[in-house]
XYZ file of C-alpha atoms in Angstrom:
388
model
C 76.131 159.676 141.017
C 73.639 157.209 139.253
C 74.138 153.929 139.107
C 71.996 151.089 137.754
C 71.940 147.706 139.518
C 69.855 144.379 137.634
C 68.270 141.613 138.966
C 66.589 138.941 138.043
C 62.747 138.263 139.330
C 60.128 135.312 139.696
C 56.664 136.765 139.466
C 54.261 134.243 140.345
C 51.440 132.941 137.308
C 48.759 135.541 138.944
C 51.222 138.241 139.047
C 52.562 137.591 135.571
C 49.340 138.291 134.460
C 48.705 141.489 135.879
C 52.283 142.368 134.454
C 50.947 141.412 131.155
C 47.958 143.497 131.232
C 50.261 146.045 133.010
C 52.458 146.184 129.524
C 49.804 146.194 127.406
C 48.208 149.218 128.824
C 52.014 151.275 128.701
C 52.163 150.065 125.508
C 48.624 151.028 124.093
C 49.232 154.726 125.536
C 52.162 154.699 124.086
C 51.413 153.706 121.006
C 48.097 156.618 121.043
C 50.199 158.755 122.094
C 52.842 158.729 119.342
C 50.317 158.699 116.860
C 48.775 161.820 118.271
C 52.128 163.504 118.346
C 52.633 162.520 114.483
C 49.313 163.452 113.144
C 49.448 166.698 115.316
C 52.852 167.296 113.256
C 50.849 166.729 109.796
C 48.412 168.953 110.490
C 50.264 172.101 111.844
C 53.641 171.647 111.574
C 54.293 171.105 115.792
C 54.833 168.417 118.428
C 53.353 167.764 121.523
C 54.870 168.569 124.980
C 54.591 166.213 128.010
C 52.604 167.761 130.060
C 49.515 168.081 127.367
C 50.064 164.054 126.732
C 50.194 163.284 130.534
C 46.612 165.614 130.622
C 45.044 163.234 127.901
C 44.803 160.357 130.837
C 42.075 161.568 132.885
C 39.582 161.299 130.014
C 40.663 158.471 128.358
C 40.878 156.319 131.729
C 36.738 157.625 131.882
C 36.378 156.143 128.287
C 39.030 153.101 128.569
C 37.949 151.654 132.018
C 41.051 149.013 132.079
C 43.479 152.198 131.596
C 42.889 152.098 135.398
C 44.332 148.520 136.777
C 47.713 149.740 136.181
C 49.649 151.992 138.837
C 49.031 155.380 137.615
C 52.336 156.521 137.629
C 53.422 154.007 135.277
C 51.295 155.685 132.626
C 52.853 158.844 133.553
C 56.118 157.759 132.685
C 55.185 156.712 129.347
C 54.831 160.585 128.166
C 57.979 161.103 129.901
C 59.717 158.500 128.108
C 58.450 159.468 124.858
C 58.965 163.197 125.305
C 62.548 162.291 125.370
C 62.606 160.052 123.112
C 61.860 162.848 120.634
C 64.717 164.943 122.291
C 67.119 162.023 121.879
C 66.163 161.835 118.052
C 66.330 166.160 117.443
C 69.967 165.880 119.311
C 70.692 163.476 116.622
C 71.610 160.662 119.007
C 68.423 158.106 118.349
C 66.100 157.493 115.583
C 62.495 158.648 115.512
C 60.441 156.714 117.990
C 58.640 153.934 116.340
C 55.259 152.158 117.359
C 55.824 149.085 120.196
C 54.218 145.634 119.128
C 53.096 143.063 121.925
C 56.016 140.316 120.327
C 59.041 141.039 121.694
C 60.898 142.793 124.813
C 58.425 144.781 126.868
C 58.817 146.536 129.899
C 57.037 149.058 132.490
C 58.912 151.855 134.716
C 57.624 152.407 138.380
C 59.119 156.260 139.781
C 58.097 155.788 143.206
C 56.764 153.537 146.030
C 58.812 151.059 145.449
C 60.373 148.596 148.268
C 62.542 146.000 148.293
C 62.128 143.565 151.557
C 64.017 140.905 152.018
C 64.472 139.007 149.092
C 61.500 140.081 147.333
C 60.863 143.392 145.725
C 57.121 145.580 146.518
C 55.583 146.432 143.482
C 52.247 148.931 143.686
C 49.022 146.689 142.659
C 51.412 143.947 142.092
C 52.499 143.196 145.703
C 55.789 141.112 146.960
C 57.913 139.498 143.742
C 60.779 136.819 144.985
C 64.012 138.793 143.433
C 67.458 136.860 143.522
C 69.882 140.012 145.559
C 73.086 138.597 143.923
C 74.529 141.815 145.022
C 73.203 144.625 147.400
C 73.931 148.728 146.451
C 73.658 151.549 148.607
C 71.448 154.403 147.960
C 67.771 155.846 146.985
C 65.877 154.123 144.383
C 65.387 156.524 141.586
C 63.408 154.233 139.329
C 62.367 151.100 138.875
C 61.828 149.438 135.231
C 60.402 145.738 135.293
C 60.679 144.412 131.955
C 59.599 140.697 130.082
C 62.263 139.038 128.275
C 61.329 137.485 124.619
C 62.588 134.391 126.279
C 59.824 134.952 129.477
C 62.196 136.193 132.169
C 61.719 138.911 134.117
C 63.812 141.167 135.341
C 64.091 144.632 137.618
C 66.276 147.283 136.709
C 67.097 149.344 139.519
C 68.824 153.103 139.357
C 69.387 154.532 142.504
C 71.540 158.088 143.659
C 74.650 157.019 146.146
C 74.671 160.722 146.587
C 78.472 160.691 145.718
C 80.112 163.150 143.502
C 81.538 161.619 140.226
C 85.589 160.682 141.241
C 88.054 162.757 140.257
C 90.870 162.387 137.201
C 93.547 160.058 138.675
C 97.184 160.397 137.310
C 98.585 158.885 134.070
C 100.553 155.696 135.314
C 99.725 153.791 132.476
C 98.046 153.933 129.180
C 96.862 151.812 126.643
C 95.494 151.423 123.277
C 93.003 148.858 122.190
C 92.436 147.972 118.628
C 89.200 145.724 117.690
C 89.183 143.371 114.938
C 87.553 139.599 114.169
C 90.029 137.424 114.052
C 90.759 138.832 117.365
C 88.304 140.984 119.271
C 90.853 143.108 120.867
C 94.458 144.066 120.626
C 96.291 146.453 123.292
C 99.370 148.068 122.855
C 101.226 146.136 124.820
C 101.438 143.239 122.674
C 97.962 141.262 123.934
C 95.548 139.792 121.860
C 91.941 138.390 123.055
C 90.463 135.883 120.452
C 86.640 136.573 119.482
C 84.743 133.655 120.796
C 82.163 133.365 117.967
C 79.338 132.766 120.262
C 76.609 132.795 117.329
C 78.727 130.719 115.029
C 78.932 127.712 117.778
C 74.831 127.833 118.412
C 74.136 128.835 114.837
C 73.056 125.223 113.821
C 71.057 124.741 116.395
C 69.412 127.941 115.839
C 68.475 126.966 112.210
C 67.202 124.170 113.290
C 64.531 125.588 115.980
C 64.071 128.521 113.288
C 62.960 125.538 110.788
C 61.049 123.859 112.697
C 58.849 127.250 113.695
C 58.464 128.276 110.187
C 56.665 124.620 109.465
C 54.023 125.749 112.639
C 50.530 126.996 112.151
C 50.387 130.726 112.683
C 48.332 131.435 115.890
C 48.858 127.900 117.076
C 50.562 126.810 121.160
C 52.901 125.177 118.881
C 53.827 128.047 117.056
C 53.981 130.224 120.447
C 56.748 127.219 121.850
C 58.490 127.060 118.898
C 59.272 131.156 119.097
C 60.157 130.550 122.471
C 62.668 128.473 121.492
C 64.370 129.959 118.892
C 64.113 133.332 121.843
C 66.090 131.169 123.984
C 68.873 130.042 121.487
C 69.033 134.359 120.815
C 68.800 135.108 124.687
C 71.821 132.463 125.282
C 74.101 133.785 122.634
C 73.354 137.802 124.028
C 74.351 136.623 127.541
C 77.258 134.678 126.677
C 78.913 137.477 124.205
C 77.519 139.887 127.232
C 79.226 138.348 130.388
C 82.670 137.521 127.927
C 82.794 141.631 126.964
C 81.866 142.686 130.682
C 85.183 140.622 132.296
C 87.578 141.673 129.104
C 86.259 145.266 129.860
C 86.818 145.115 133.285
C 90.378 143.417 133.210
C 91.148 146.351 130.423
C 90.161 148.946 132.609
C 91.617 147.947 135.962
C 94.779 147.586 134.719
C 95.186 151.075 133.288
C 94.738 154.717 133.678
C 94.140 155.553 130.224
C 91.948 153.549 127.490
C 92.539 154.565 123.702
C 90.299 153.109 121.013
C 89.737 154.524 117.848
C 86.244 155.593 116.935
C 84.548 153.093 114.521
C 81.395 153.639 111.700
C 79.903 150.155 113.117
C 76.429 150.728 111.528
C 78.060 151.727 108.048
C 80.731 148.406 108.639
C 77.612 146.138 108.942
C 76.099 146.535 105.463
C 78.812 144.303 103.886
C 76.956 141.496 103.383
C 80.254 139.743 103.652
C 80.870 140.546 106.924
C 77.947 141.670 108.952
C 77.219 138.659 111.000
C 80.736 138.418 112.060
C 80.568 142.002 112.999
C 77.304 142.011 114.875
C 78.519 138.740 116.667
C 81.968 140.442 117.563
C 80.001 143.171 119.488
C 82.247 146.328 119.258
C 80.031 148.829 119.956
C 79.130 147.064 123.378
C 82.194 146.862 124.154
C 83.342 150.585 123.665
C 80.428 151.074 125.417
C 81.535 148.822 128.667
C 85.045 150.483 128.710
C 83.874 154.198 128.319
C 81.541 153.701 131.448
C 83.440 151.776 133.528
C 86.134 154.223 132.925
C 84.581 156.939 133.708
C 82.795 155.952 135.988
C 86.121 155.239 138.188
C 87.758 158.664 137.130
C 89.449 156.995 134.969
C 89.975 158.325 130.957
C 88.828 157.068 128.121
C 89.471 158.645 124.412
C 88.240 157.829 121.033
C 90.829 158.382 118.182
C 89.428 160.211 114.641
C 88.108 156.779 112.741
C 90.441 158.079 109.857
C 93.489 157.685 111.685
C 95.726 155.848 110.055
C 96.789 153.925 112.845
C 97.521 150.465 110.618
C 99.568 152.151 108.229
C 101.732 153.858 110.187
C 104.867 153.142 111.770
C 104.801 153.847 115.234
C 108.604 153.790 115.258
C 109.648 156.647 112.730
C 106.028 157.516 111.690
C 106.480 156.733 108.138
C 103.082 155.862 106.457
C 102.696 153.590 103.717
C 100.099 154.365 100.544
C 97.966 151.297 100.665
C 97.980 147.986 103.032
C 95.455 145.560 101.890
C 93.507 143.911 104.577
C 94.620 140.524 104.147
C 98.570 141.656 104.840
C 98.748 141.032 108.512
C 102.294 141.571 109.039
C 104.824 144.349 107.139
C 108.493 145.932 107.395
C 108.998 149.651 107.659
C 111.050 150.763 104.194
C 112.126 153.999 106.100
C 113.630 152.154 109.350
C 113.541 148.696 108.833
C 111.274 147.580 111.436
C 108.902 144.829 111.228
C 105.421 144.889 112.578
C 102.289 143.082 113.253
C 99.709 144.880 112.324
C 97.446 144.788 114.839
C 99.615 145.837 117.979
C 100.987 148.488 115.346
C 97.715 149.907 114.825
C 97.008 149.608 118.737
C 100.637 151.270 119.577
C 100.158 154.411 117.255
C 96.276 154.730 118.769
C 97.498 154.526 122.137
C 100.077 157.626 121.223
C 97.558 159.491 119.256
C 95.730 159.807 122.472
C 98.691 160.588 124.818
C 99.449 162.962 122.297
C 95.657 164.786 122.852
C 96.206 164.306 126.262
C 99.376 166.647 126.240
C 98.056 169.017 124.208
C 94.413 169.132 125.847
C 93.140 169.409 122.582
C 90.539 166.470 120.788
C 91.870 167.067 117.319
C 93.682 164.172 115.786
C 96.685 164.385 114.446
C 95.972 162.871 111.187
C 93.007 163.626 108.974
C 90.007 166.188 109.879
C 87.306 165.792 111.745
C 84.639 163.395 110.462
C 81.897 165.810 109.493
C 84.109 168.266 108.336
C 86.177 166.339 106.099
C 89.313 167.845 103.944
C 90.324 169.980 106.954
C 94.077 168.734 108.136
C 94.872 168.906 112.565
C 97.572 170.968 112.914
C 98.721 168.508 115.315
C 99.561 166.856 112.017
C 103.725 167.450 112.476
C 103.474 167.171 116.755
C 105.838 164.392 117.623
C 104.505 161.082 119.907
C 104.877 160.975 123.897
């Protein structure tokens, strides 16, 4: 089973320059690359394949003498990364690879011959980089991807092959559903509610402050450069704050259960209310989803994503009566049919954790209420199966 492992590293000034020129070459062949690929497209109505891009180096390393300095497998990786880039975006799971600028993130992937001794990690043509080990894995190093922050840290992203097999279903003890919102970021099913901590909302002054103060800067002037690299740090502080909070709720979430229910949320559609995108982008659903599904999984563990047009907030959980309409701003409401009042939130997270139980039994992915997203109009016929 793969796993990926992170760690932070302190090239020295001489070796963050070959790094930089290191980028820039990945980057450039990139970049000639994808341009190839979409011209050859133009003209006859076909892509490139891997291996012809990867057979393009020889000659242009004869006519672009610095295409050499870098390790040549680095370059080779670049077709390979592109290659599936494309796959990613005909599979429907990316969008179509765009062209990399030198502002920004950047990053270079190393397949092979790669050490790490001590506390400092080998690098080919780069040579011994001080890495802080804050944890140690066990395994074969797959690949190795060392990559420039916009904030100038480096880091190494290591994925290695513990050569075990991925762990087994373990048995239903205890299940629970997890509803996301903004006034709190999540709500389980058993009553528990986890208060978004607004991470961009607390730093947001001080980031239109540095953000003013680099729009008054020459363009191309030092000045200029430090005042981006401020405003990068104010953006890299918020990321790793709202980061580290979502990895420990995650983790508490998923060691305490069996079974993790959420319900299956549009989050790029949510985000073009203008009214509530920045609260959305700063609650971080998606990475959070993300966290719990891997984590689950990847101690055999399940996690299930309810049909997004559930109608997990306006149903009772108790007798299963739904209502017509509940406005958003009613956070509380009694049951006409039984009598029961509920909050709306652990309501919601109640009937997604039974939606899923309810899959579960049936060993079916259907929901129970509305069709399937891209076939809409089409009813479960789950629709009448009563809850676990």
């Amino acid at each position: 089973m793969y796993r990926a492992y992170k760690y932070r590293i302190y090239p020295t000034s001489e070796q963050e320059a070959l790094l930089a020129k290191f980028f820039g070459c990945a980057r450039w062949f990139w970049n000639y690359a994808l341009n190839l690929c979409q011209e050859t497209y133009k003209n006859t109505g076909k892509g490139l394949s891997r291996g012809y891009i990867q057979g393009l180096l020889p000659a242009l390393k004869k006519e672009y003498e610095w295409l050499k300095e870098p390790y040549s497998q680095c370059l080779q990786v670049v077709a390979l990364n592109l290659s599936t880039a494309y796959k990613n975006f005909f599979d429907k799971r990316a969008m179509l690879p765009k062209f990399k600028s030198k502002h920004g993130r950047q990053s270079i992937s190393y397949p092979q011959n790669v050490k790490f001794e001590g506390n400092s990690l080998n690098l080919p043509k780069i040579g011994l980089v001080h890495c802080r080990l804050h944890r140690s894995f066990e395994g074969g190093i797959k690949t190795v991807t060392v990559s420039r922050n916009s904030d100038g840290k480096y880091f190494a992203s290591v994925l290695i092959d513990d050569g075990k097999s991925h762990p087994k279903s373990l048995q239903i003890d205890k299940a629970v559903g997890v509803d996301v919102g903004l006034t709190h970021l999540a709500i389980t099913s058993d009553g528990s509610k986890f208060d978004r901590p607004r991470y961009f909302a607390k730093r947001q002054k001080n980031l239109k402050r540095k953000q003013q103060k680099l729009s008054c800067k020459k363009k191309g002037s030092q000045n200029r450069k430090k005042a981006r690299l401020a405003v990068a740090k104010v953006h890299s502080k918020i990321a790793r704050c709202r980061e580290d909070f979502l990895h420990k709720l995650s983790r508490k979430i998923v060691n305490e259960n069996q079974v993790i229910a959420v319900e299956n949320l549009n989050v790029k559609g949510m985000v073009k209310n203008p009214n509530l995108a920045s609260s959305i982008s700063d609650a971080g659903w998606g990475m959070f989803c993300t966290m719990l599904k891997y984590k689950a999984e990847s101690e055999g563990k399940t996690y299930i994503e309810i049909d997004r047009w559930f109608p997990s907030s306006k149903t009772c959980h108790v007798c299963l009566n739904r209502v017509d309409h509940l406005a958003l701003d009613i956070r509380a409401w009694t049951c006409k049919h039984c009598g029961t009042h509920h909050d709306r939130d652990v309501n919601a997270a109640i009937n997604i954790r039974n939606e899923a139980l309810r899959m579960l039994a049936l060993g079916t992915s259907a929901s129970a209420c509305g069709g399937d997203v891209s076939r809409s109009g089409k009813t479960s016929v789950l629709l009448d199966a009563p809850p676990r």
